[in-house]
XYZ file of C-alpha atoms in Angstrom:
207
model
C 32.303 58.220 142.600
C 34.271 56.579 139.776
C 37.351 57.996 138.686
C 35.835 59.034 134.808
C 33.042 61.564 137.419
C 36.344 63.019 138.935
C 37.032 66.772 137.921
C 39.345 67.539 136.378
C 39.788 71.050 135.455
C 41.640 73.767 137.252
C 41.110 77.670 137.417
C 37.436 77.422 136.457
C 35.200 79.836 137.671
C 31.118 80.463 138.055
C 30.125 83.321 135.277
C 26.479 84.426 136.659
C 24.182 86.419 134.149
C 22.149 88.949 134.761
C 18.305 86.775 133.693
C 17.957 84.727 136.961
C 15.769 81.383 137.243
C 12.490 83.436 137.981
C 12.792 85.902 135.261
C 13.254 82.365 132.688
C 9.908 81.421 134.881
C 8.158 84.163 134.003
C 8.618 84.179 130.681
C 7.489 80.319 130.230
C 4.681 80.610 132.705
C 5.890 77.718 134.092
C 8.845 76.499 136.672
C 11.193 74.244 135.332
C 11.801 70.322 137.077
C 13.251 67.187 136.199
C 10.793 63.860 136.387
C 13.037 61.091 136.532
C 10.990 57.632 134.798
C 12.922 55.055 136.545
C 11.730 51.019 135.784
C 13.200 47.767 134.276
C 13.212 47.943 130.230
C 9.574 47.591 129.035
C 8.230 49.058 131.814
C 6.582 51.863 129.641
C 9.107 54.834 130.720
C 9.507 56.112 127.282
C 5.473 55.369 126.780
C 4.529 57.361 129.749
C 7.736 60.281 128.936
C 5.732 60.705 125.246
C 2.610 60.887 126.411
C 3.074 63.314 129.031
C 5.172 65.257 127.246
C 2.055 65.522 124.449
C -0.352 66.451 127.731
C 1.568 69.732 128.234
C 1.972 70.603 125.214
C -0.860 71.368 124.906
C -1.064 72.775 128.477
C 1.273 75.694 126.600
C 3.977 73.812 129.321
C 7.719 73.775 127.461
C 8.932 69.931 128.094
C 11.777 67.805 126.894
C 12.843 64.406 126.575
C 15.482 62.826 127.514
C 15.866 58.907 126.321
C 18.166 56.477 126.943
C 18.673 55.111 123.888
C 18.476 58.679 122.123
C 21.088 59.875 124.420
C 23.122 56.821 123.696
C 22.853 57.841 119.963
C 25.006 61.078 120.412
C 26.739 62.256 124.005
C 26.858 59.188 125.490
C 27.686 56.834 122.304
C 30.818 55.841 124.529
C 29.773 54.121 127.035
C 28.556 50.646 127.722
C 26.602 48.746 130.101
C 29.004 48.152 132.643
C 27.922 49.339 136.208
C 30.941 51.861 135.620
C 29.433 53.182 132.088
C 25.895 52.723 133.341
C 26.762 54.981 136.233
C 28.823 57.837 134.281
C 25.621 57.597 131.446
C 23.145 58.526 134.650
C 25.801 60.795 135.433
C 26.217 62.933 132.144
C 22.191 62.989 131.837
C 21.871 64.585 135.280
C 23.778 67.258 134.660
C 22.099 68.062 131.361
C 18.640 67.733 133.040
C 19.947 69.842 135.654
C 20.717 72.571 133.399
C 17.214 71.942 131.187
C 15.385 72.869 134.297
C 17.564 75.731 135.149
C 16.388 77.360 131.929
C 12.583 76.239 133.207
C 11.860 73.393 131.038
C 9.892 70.144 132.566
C 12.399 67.671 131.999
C 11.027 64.151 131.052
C 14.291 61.620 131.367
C 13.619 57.937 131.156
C 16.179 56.105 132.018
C 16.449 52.151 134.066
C 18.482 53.885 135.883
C 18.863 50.431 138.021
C 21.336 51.532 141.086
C 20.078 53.604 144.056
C 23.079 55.365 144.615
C 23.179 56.564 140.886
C 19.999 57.963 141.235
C 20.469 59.662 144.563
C 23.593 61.568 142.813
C 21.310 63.258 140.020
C 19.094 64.217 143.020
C 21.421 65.681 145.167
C 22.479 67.463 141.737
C 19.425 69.406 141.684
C 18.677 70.268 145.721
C 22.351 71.773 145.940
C 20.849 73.767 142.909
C 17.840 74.277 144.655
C 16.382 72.611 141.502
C 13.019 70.807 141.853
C 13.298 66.818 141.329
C 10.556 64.435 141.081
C 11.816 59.985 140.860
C 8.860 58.645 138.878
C 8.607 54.839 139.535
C 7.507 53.002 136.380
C 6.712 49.551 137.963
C 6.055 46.588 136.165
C 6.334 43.118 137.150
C 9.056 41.093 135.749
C 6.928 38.903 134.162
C 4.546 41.984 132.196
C 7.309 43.771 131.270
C 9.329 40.106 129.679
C 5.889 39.698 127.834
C 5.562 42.807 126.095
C 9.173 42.952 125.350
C 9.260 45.527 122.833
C 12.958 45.209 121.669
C 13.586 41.976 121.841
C 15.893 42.252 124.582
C 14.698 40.130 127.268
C 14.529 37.316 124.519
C 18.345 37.745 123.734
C 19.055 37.810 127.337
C 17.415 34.403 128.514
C 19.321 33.343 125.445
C 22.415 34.643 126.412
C 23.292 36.929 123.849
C 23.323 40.132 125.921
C 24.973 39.935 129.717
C 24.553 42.574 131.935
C 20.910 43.055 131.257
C 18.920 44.036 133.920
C 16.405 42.303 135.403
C 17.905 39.072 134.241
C 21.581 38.752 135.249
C 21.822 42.173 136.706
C 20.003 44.099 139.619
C 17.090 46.113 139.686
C 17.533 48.736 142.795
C 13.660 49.842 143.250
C 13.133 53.398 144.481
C 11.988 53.031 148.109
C 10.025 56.626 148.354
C 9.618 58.530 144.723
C 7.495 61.204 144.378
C 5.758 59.239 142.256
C 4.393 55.616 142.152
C 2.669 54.327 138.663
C 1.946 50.880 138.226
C 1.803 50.238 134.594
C 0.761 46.967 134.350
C -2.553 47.943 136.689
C -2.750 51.449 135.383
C -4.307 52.916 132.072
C -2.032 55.415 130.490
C -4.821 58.033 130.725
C -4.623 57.482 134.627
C -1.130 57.620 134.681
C -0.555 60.881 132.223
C -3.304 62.205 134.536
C -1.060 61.426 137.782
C 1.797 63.098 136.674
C 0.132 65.976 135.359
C -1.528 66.237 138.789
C 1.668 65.972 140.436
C 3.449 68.928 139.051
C -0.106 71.081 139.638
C 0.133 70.191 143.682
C 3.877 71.669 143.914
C 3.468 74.625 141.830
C 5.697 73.797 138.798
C 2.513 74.049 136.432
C -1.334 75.548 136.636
């Protein structure tokens, strides 16, 4: 853990309240959970976060998502793209998707999210809270996800202009068992809204 992670404060302790985790439950209907869309930049995280976050709405499910680049709009404006930054970014967004499914909400965060042991950190985050966690593999080939190229990004990259981009000059660590496997560049988005969705039915977070 890098030194920004570190804690820092002294003579803090727990408050607990008096509406637990199952009382929030019952209330939504629902049990809250963090899906984690992990996949190189294009790979249709964000695509797959909107669309499923549309599906249960209108399943009467309370959802919310979390973006990279939103994020990077407000609580995380100071950070770069350094693995250091990159790793304290994954680190912040944890924690507030921790405490979004405390409160029962299904969590939708896309984020590359490239390193393993970044990822393993916001999981271990939620089992020591005995919060449910659910690594959602966006794949996409290198090549699909270079074509659609959506931002321009991969463009400025092969050109030099951004370093640091992943996928290019900077590792992609794939997720060796998620919960949750979608291959978007063999997969309608029907099919894959329809996977997820089917997912969170099979371990009780949603009926």
């Amino acid at each position: 853990m890098t030194e920004v992670a570190e804690r820092k404060a002294t003579n803090i302790h727990w408050h607990d309240g008096d509406i637990s985790r199952g009382d929030r439950a019952a209330m939504l209907g629902h049990k809250g959970v963090t899906l984690w869309f992990t996949g190189l930049s294009g790979s249709g995280k964000s695509t797959v976060a909107v669309a499923v976050e549309k599906a249960l709405a209108a399943r009467g499910v309370l959802s919310y998502r979390l973006d990279g680049d939103n994020i990077r709009h407000g609580i995380n404006s100071n950070l770069g793209f350094s693995a250091e930054d990159r790793q304290e970014n994954i680190r912040r967004v944890g924690e507030i998707s921790r405490l979004f499914a405390d409160t029962g909400v299904v969590v939708l965060s896309s984020f590359i999210s490239p390193y393993f042991d970044d990822r393993a950190l916001v999981r271990k985050m939620h089992e020591e809270s005995d919060l449910p966690f659910m690594e959602v593999y966006i794949d996409c080939s290198l090549e699909a996800a270079e074509a659609r190229d959506p931002k321009g990004l991969y463009k400025k990259a092969r050109a030099g202009e951004i370093r640091g981009f992943t996928g290019i000059d900077d590792p992609y660590e794939a997720p060796v068992s998620p919960e949750l496997h979608l291959r978007t560049d063999k997969m309608t988005l029907e099919d894959e809204v329809e996977a997820v969705i089917k997912s969170l039915q099979e371990r009780g977070i949603i009926v």
